Amino acid sequence: MERNHFHRQLALTRQSLFDQGFLDEQFIQLEELQDDANPNFVEEVVTLYYRDSARLIHNIEQELEKSNLDFNKLDSYMHQFKGSSSSIGAKKVKAECSLFREYCRTGNGEGCMRSFQQLKKEYSTLKKKLEAYFQVEQVGQVHPPHSKLKSFVV
Amino acid sequence: MTAVGDVLRRGLAEDLGVPNGLEELHVLAVDDSLVDRKVIEQLLKISSCKVTAVESGTRALQYLGLDGEKSTAALNDLKINLIMTDYSMPGMSGYELLKKIKGSSAFREVPVVIMSSENILARINRCLEEGAEEFILKPVKLSDVKRLKDFIMRGEGEEKGKRRAPKRKLRDDVFTCDELTLESPTKFSAKRSTSLV
């Protein structure tokens, strides 16, 4: 009983990430790539994403501190950042990336800075949510929902 | 010419004669993004392909023995069934890599697929004209890989799927180098693009 409730909760949490627009179908693609040989694939990719993109964020921050903004450079960093964000299904982050690139295209420094602040917010919100989700999911992996030990539905 | 023909014939026999699943396809994936490399690697592994993933066009050429360095004897045994490369990469772009591969006698017959997050028609056409098999919009999906795998397993000659017109026969490719006879390049444009503006 408890196990069913737990898995229902996990499923609801997962669904809310989609419903609230944090994740898109690319995340589901990643889930489909998870198998017995790679049971933590999604978490691994997400972890890699956060590690790798931290570097990009740092580069962008440094660039934005300059008095003369190099919009080409900024756009190039953001292109990479958008790419990886898209690869993990980070929907809101990806949208902010597009916005930032628009500001680069029009040479709008203020817009870039505003958009970047928002992007960092979305980025860290998603990180917290995914970390929490994976933590709970790990617990569930000990007792997978389709396990033969699953208790009967009451 | 004869030597190339022999290699081709052998290659075709291998491609067409091998039943599904008995021989693993070997795919070379090129992408500067760490995340994308990890994903494409898994996409291919799940699809029962052997993967070699490298981070740049330069590394890809090194791996293929096309970098001008003394090629090792081992490279004669190197069998690559498909090359998937990102378009936008620092240094050598996927387009430049494509040209180098198509310009080589050893690997010009290997299908090269370009991946890009940007749906730019001019870019797509440029790649197709240079001999790219297909242009795939990122993020690459399992269905894309499956489609590619099916295509390769079937062999590049006759197609049964009818999803694409045979744009070039292998032999024409080798002997006439007629790259610009694509009837309608847009037919082979990014499979998932909805508006080729």
Short mmCIF file of C-alpha atoms in Angstrom, two decimals:
data_model
loop_
_atom_site.label_atom_id
_atom_site.label_comp_id
_atom_site.label_asym_id
_atom_site.label_seq_id
_atom_site.Cartn_x
_atom_site.Cartn_y
_atom_site.Cartn_z
CA MET A 1 0.00 0.00 0.00
CA GLU A 2 2.65 2.41 1.03
CA ARG A 3 4.66 1.49 -2.01
CA ASN A 4 1.80 2.21 -4.34
CA HIS A 5 1.24 5.54 -2.71
CA PHE A 6 4.90 6.31 -3.02
CA HIS A 7 4.99 5.51 -6.70
CA ARG A 8 1.83 7.46 -7.32
CA GLN A 9 3.45 10.44 -5.65
CA LEU A 10 6.58 10.03 -7.71
CA ALA A 11 4.54 9.83 -10.89
CA LEU A 12 2.63 12.95 -9.92
CA THR A 13 5.83 14.84 -9.15
CA ARG A 14 7.23 13.80 -12.47
CA GLN A 15 4.06 14.80 -14.30
CA SER A 16 4.03 18.21 -12.66
CA LEU A 17 7.47 18.93 -14.05
CA PHE A 18 5.95 18.56 -17.50
CA ASP A 19 2.68 20.29 -16.69
CA GLN A 20 4.46 23.30 -15.26
CA GLY A 21 6.62 23.56 -18.34
CA PHE A 22 9.95 22.77 -16.77
CA LEU A 23 10.50 19.74 -18.99
CA ASP A 24 9.51 18.81 -22.50
CA GLU A 25 9.32 15.55 -24.47
CA GLN A 26 13.08 15.37 -24.89
CA PHE A 27 13.25 14.36 -21.22
CA ILE A 28 10.97 11.46 -22.04
CA GLN A 29 13.33 10.51 -24.86
CA LEU A 30 16.11 10.31 -22.30
CA GLU A 31 13.96 8.16 -20.06
CA GLU A 32 13.42 5.81 -22.98
CA LEU A 33 17.16 5.41 -23.27
CA GLN A 34 17.44 4.17 -19.73
CA ASP A 35 17.75 0.41 -19.41
CA ASP A 36 19.12 -2.24 -17.10
CA ALA A 37 22.62 -1.65 -18.38
CA ASN A 38 22.25 2.09 -17.77
CA PRO A 39 19.68 2.45 -14.99
CA ASN A 40 20.74 5.97 -14.06
CA PHE A 41 21.20 7.34 -17.51
CA VAL A 42 18.87 10.31 -17.14
CA GLU A 43 20.41 11.41 -13.90
CA GLU A 44 23.88 11.02 -15.40
CA VAL A 45 23.02 13.20 -18.36
CA VAL A 46 21.45 15.85 -16.17
CA THR A 47 24.45 15.83 -13.85
CA LEU A 48 26.74 16.17 -16.83
CA TYR A 49 24.62 19.02 -18.13
CA TYR A 50 24.86 20.99 -14.90
CA ARG A 51 28.57 20.42 -14.63
CA ASP A 52 29.25 21.32 -18.21
CA SER A 53 26.97 24.33 -18.40
CA ALA A 54 28.39 25.84 -15.22
CA ARG A 55 31.42 26.61 -17.33
CA LEU A 56 29.32 28.33 -19.97
CA ILE A 57 27.44 30.36 -17.37
CA HIS A 58 30.72 31.53 -15.94
CA ASN A 59 31.98 32.53 -19.38
CA ILE A 60 28.80 34.44 -20.12
CA GLU A 61 28.94 36.20 -16.77
CA GLN A 62 32.49 37.32 -17.40
CA GLU A 63 31.58 38.51 -20.85
CA LEU A 64 28.60 40.49 -19.55
CA GLU A 65 30.83 42.35 -17.14
CA LYS A 66 32.77 43.92 -19.93
CA SER A 67 32.00 47.48 -20.94
CA ASN A 68 31.88 46.62 -24.61
CA LEU A 69 29.71 43.61 -25.07
CA ASP A 70 30.75 41.14 -27.75
CA PHE A 71 27.35 40.00 -28.89
CA ASN A 72 28.76 37.46 -31.29
CA LYS A 73 30.69 35.79 -28.53
CA LEU A 74 27.71 35.91 -26.20
CA ASP A 75 25.49 34.45 -28.87
CA SER A 76 27.98 31.70 -29.49
CA TYR A 77 28.09 30.75 -25.81
CA MET A 78 24.34 30.84 -25.64
CA HIS A 79 24.03 28.69 -28.74
CA GLN A 80 25.98 25.99 -26.94
CA PHE A 81 24.04 26.47 -23.76
CA LYS A 82 20.74 26.31 -25.57
CA GLY A 83 21.86 23.16 -27.33
CA SER A 84 22.58 21.20 -24.19
CA SER A 85 19.52 22.55 -22.44
CA SER A 86 17.48 21.34 -25.36
CA SER A 87 19.14 17.94 -25.19
CA ILE A 88 17.94 17.33 -21.66
CA GLY A 89 14.48 18.74 -22.26
CA ALA A 90 14.93 21.84 -20.11
CA LYS A 91 12.01 23.73 -21.60
CA LYS A 92 11.99 26.98 -19.65
CA VAL A 93 15.75 27.29 -19.68
CA LYS A 94 15.75 26.73 -23.42
CA ALA A 95 13.14 29.47 -23.89
CA GLU A 96 15.25 31.94 -21.92
CA CYS A 97 18.24 31.02 -24.08
CA SER A 98 16.26 31.92 -27.19
CA LEU A 99 15.25 35.22 -25.68
CA PHE A 100 18.84 36.00 -24.78
CA ARG A 101 19.92 35.23 -28.34
CA GLU A 102 17.27 37.59 -29.66
CA TYR A 103 18.74 40.36 -27.52
CA CYS A 104 22.19 39.50 -28.84
CA ARG A 105 20.88 39.70 -32.36
CA THR A 106 19.54 43.22 -31.75
CA GLY A 107 22.57 44.25 -29.73
CA ASN A 108 20.47 44.90 -26.66
CA GLY A 109 22.87 44.68 -23.72
CA GLU A 110 20.24 45.51 -21.10
CA GLY A 111 17.98 42.86 -22.48
CA CYS A 112 20.80 40.33 -22.38
CA MET A 113 21.53 41.03 -18.75
CA ARG A 114 17.87 40.87 -17.73
CA SER A 115 17.31 37.71 -19.66
CA PHE A 116 20.42 36.14 -18.24
CA GLN A 117 19.26 36.78 -14.68
CA GLN A 118 15.99 35.10 -15.47
CA LEU A 119 17.80 32.26 -17.16
CA LYS A 120 19.93 31.61 -14.11
CA LYS A 121 16.79 31.52 -11.99
CA GLU A 122 15.12 28.97 -14.22
CA TYR A 123 18.33 26.99 -14.42
CA SER A 124 18.74 26.71 -10.67
CA THR A 125 15.04 26.08 -10.05
CA LEU A 126 15.13 23.18 -12.45
CA LYS A 127 18.29 21.88 -10.83
CA LYS A 128 16.65 21.77 -7.42
CA LYS A 129 13.54 20.12 -8.75
CA LEU A 130 15.47 17.48 -10.65
CA GLU A 131 17.78 16.77 -7.75
CA ALA A 132 14.80 16.23 -5.51
CA TYR A 133 13.10 14.09 -8.12
CA PHE A 134 16.12 11.84 -8.64
CA GLN A 135 16.64 11.46 -4.93
CA VAL A 136 13.11 10.22 -4.46
CA GLU A 137 13.34 8.10 -7.59
CA GLN A 138 16.41 6.37 -6.19
CA VAL A 139 14.37 5.21 -3.25
CA GLY A 140 11.82 3.87 -5.68
CA GLN A 141 14.47 1.96 -7.60
CA VAL A 142 14.99 -0.28 -4.62
CA HIS A 143 11.36 -1.22 -4.95
CA PRO A 144 10.45 -0.65 -8.58
CA PRO A 145 6.75 -0.25 -9.32
CA HIS A 146 6.65 -3.26 -11.62
CA SER A 147 8.40 -5.46 -9.12
CA LYS A 148 6.72 -8.75 -8.38
CA LEU A 149 6.79 -7.75 -4.75
CA LYS A 150 4.38 -4.94 -5.45
CA SER A 151 1.63 -4.99 -2.94
CA PHE A 152 -1.95 -5.28 -3.94
CA VAL A 153 -3.95 -2.24 -4.70
CA VAL A 154 -6.37 -1.54 -1.90
CA MET B 1 39.43 2.14 -60.10
CA THR B 2 39.35 -1.64 -59.95
CA ALA B 3 40.56 -1.65 -56.38
CA VAL B 4 37.84 0.74 -55.34
CA GLY B 5 35.29 -1.35 -57.17
CA ASP B 6 36.44 -4.42 -55.33
CA VAL B 7 36.19 -2.68 -52.01
CA LEU B 8 32.73 -1.49 -52.91
CA ARG B 9 31.52 -4.88 -53.99
CA ARG B 10 32.82 -6.41 -50.81
CA GLY B 11 31.26 -3.64 -48.78
CA LEU B 12 27.90 -4.07 -50.48
CA ALA B 13 27.98 -7.80 -49.91
CA GLU B 14 28.62 -7.20 -46.27
CA ASP B 15 25.86 -4.65 -45.98
CA LEU B 16 23.26 -6.58 -47.92
CA GLY B 17 24.18 -10.09 -46.98
CA VAL B 18 24.22 -9.68 -43.26
CA PRO B 19 20.98 -10.52 -41.52
CA ASN B 20 19.62 -8.08 -39.02
CA GLY B 21 21.37 -8.05 -35.73
CA LEU B 22 24.20 -10.43 -36.48
CA GLU B 23 26.75 -7.79 -37.20
CA GLU B 24 26.77 -4.58 -35.25
CA LEU B 25 26.80 -1.36 -37.20
CA HIS B 26 29.71 0.83 -36.30
CA VAL B 27 28.85 4.50 -36.07
CA LEU B 28 31.28 7.37 -35.70
CA ALA B 29 29.64 10.26 -33.88
CA VAL B 30 31.21 13.71 -33.90
CA ASP B 31 29.99 16.44 -31.55
CA ASP B 32 31.74 19.06 -29.46
CA SER B 33 29.00 18.99 -26.83
CA LEU B 34 29.69 16.64 -23.95
CA VAL B 35 26.00 16.25 -23.22
CA ASP B 36 25.07 15.55 -26.83
CA ARG B 37 27.86 13.01 -27.17
CA LYS B 38 26.59 11.14 -24.18
CA VAL B 39 23.06 11.15 -25.53
CA ILE B 40 23.94 10.12 -29.06
CA GLU B 41 26.16 7.38 -27.66
CA GLN B 42 23.27 5.95 -25.70
CA LEU B 43 20.83 6.39 -28.57
CA LEU B 44 23.12 4.28 -30.72
CA LYS B 45 23.93 1.70 -28.05
CA ILE B 46 20.26 1.14 -27.33
CA SER B 47 19.85 0.63 -31.06
CA SER B 48 22.54 -2.09 -30.94
CA CYS B 49 25.20 -0.11 -32.69
CA LYS B 50 28.84 0.10 -31.84
CA VAL B 51 29.75 3.74 -31.21
CA THR B 52 32.91 5.73 -31.42
CA ALA B 53 32.27 9.26 -30.22
CA VAL B 54 34.78 12.04 -30.79
CA GLU B 55 34.69 15.71 -29.94
CA SER B 56 35.84 17.35 -33.16
CA GLY B 57 36.26 17.04 -36.89
CA THR B 58 40.01 16.94 -36.39
CA ARG B 59 39.74 13.99 -34.04
CA ALA B 60 37.36 12.30 -36.46
CA LEU B 61 39.87 12.62 -39.30
CA GLN B 62 42.60 11.29 -37.04
CA TYR B 63 40.44 8.32 -36.18
CA LEU B 64 39.70 7.66 -39.82
CA GLY B 65 43.32 8.04 -40.76
CA LEU B 66 42.51 10.96 -43.05
CA ASP B 67 44.61 13.51 -41.25
CA GLY B 68 47.61 13.13 -43.49
CA GLU B 69 49.56 11.23 -40.88
CA LYS B 70 51.01 7.88 -41.83
CA SER B 71 47.99 5.64 -41.85
CA THR B 72 48.35 2.54 -39.78
CA ALA B 73 47.77 -0.87 -41.25
CA ALA B 74 44.99 -1.33 -38.73
CA LEU B 75 42.95 1.26 -40.54
CA ASN B 76 42.45 -1.13 -43.43
CA ASP B 77 40.20 -3.09 -41.14
CA LEU B 78 38.31 -0.06 -39.93
CA LYS B 79 34.68 -0.53 -40.83
CA ILE B 80 32.46 2.47 -40.35
CA ASN B 81 28.86 2.12 -41.45
CA LEU B 82 27.70 5.62 -40.64
CA ILE B 83 29.10 8.96 -39.60
CA MET B 84 26.93 11.36 -37.66
CA THR B 85 28.33 14.81 -37.17
CA ASP B 86 27.17 18.01 -35.57
CA TYR B 87 27.18 20.98 -37.93
CA SER B 88 28.33 23.80 -35.65
CA MET B 89 31.61 22.91 -34.06
CA PRO B 90 34.59 25.09 -33.18
CA GLY B 91 37.49 24.65 -35.57
CA MET B 92 36.33 22.32 -38.29
CA SER B 93 32.60 22.44 -38.93
CA GLY B 94 30.52 19.39 -39.74
CA TYR B 95 30.25 20.68 -43.26
CA GLU B 96 34.01 20.83 -43.64
CA LEU B 97 34.33 17.36 -42.18
CA LEU B 98 31.71 16.13 -44.63
CA LYS B 99 33.72 17.51 -47.53
CA LYS B 100 36.89 15.84 -46.32
CA ILE B 101 35.14 12.50 -45.93
CA LYS B 102 33.49 12.69 -49.31
CA GLY B 103 36.82 13.66 -50.78
CA SER B 104 38.50 10.53 -49.49
CA SER B 105 38.60 7.29 -51.41
CA ALA B 106 38.44 5.19 -48.26
CA PHE B 107 35.32 6.68 -46.74
CA ARG B 108 33.43 8.55 -49.43
CA GLU B 109 30.82 5.83 -49.60
CA VAL B 110 30.08 5.95 -45.91
CA PRO B 111 26.79 7.73 -45.31
CA VAL B 112 27.30 10.99 -43.45
CA VAL B 113 24.47 12.54 -41.51
CA ILE B 114 24.57 16.13 -40.35
CA MET B 115 22.91 17.10 -37.09
CA SER B 116 22.00 20.65 -36.26
CA SER B 117 19.80 22.53 -33.83
CA GLU B 118 19.15 25.15 -36.50
CA ASN B 119 16.73 24.62 -39.32
CA ILE B 120 18.38 26.73 -42.00
CA LEU B 121 17.42 25.78 -45.53
CA ALA B 122 20.60 27.08 -47.14
CA ARG B 123 22.63 25.06 -44.69
CA ILE B 124 20.58 21.94 -45.34
CA ASN B 125 20.91 22.26 -49.09
CA ARG B 126 24.61 22.93 -48.88
CA CYS B 127 25.13 19.75 -46.89
CA LEU B 128 22.95 17.62 -49.10
CA GLU B 129 24.67 18.93 -52.20
CA GLU B 130 28.00 18.01 -50.69
CA GLY B 131 26.80 14.46 -50.26
CA ALA B 132 25.26 14.28 -46.83
CA GLU B 133 22.80 11.46 -46.54
CA GLU B 134 20.45 13.37 -44.35
CA PHE B 135 20.16 16.46 -42.23
CA ILE B 136 18.66 15.84 -38.81
CA LEU B 137 17.32 18.46 -36.45
CA LYS B 138 18.56 18.21 -32.91
CA PRO B 139 17.73 16.90 -30.44
CA VAL B 140 18.15 13.59 -32.22
CA LYS B 141 15.46 11.06 -31.38
CA LEU B 142 15.39 7.32 -31.13
CA SER B 143 13.16 7.24 -34.21
CA ASP B 144 15.83 9.10 -36.19
CA VAL B 145 18.44 6.53 -35.25
CA LYS B 146 16.09 3.68 -36.03
CA ARG B 147 15.34 5.11 -39.43
CA LEU B 148 19.05 5.54 -40.18
CA LYS B 149 19.83 2.06 -39.01
CA ASP B 150 17.08 0.55 -41.14
CA PHE B 151 18.36 2.46 -44.13
CA ILE B 152 21.90 1.20 -43.68
CA MET B 153 20.91 -2.37 -42.94
CA ARG B 154 18.90 -2.41 -46.11
CA GLY B 155 21.95 -1.38 -48.04
CA GLU B 156 22.42 1.79 -50.00
CA GLY B 157 21.28 0.36 -53.35
CA GLU B 158 17.72 -0.81 -53.65
CA GLU B 159 15.30 0.68 -51.21
CA LYS B 160 12.17 -1.09 -50.15
CA GLY B 161 10.93 1.55 -47.78
CA LYS B 162 9.92 3.94 -50.53
CA ARG B 163 10.28 6.79 -48.13
CA ARG B 164 12.96 8.29 -50.27
CA ALA B 165 13.74 8.13 -53.97
CA PRO B 166 17.10 6.51 -54.66
CA LYS B 167 19.04 9.69 -55.05
CA ARG B 168 22.26 8.09 -56.09
CA LYS B 169 23.37 4.59 -56.83
CA LEU B 170 26.65 3.69 -55.23
CA ARG B 171 28.34 2.92 -58.50
CA ASP B 172 27.31 6.16 -60.16
CA ASP B 173 28.76 7.94 -57.22
CA VAL B 174 32.12 6.34 -57.60
CA PHE B 175 32.51 6.64 -61.31
CA THR B 176 30.71 9.81 -62.25
CA CYS B 177 31.04 11.91 -59.12
CA ASP B 178 27.87 13.57 -60.22
CA GLU B 179 26.93 15.33 -57.05
CA LEU B 180 24.50 17.80 -58.44
CA THR B 181 21.87 15.62 -59.97
CA LEU B 182 19.58 15.63 -56.98
CA GLU B 183 16.15 16.10 -58.44
CA SER B 184 14.69 17.97 -55.58
CA PRO B 185 16.99 18.70 -52.68
CA THR B 186 14.12 19.76 -50.50
CA LYS B 187 12.77 16.23 -50.59
CA PHE B 188 15.63 15.22 -48.37
CA SER B 189 15.51 18.18 -46.11
CA ALA B 190 15.33 17.90 -42.38
CA LYS B 191 12.84 15.17 -41.73
CA ARG B 192 11.16 16.88 -38.88
CA SER B 193 11.03 20.42 -40.13
CA THR B 194 7.58 21.67 -40.74
CA SER B 195 8.26 24.91 -42.49
CA LEU B 196 11.24 25.18 -44.74
CA VAL B 197 11.24 28.91 -44.95
#
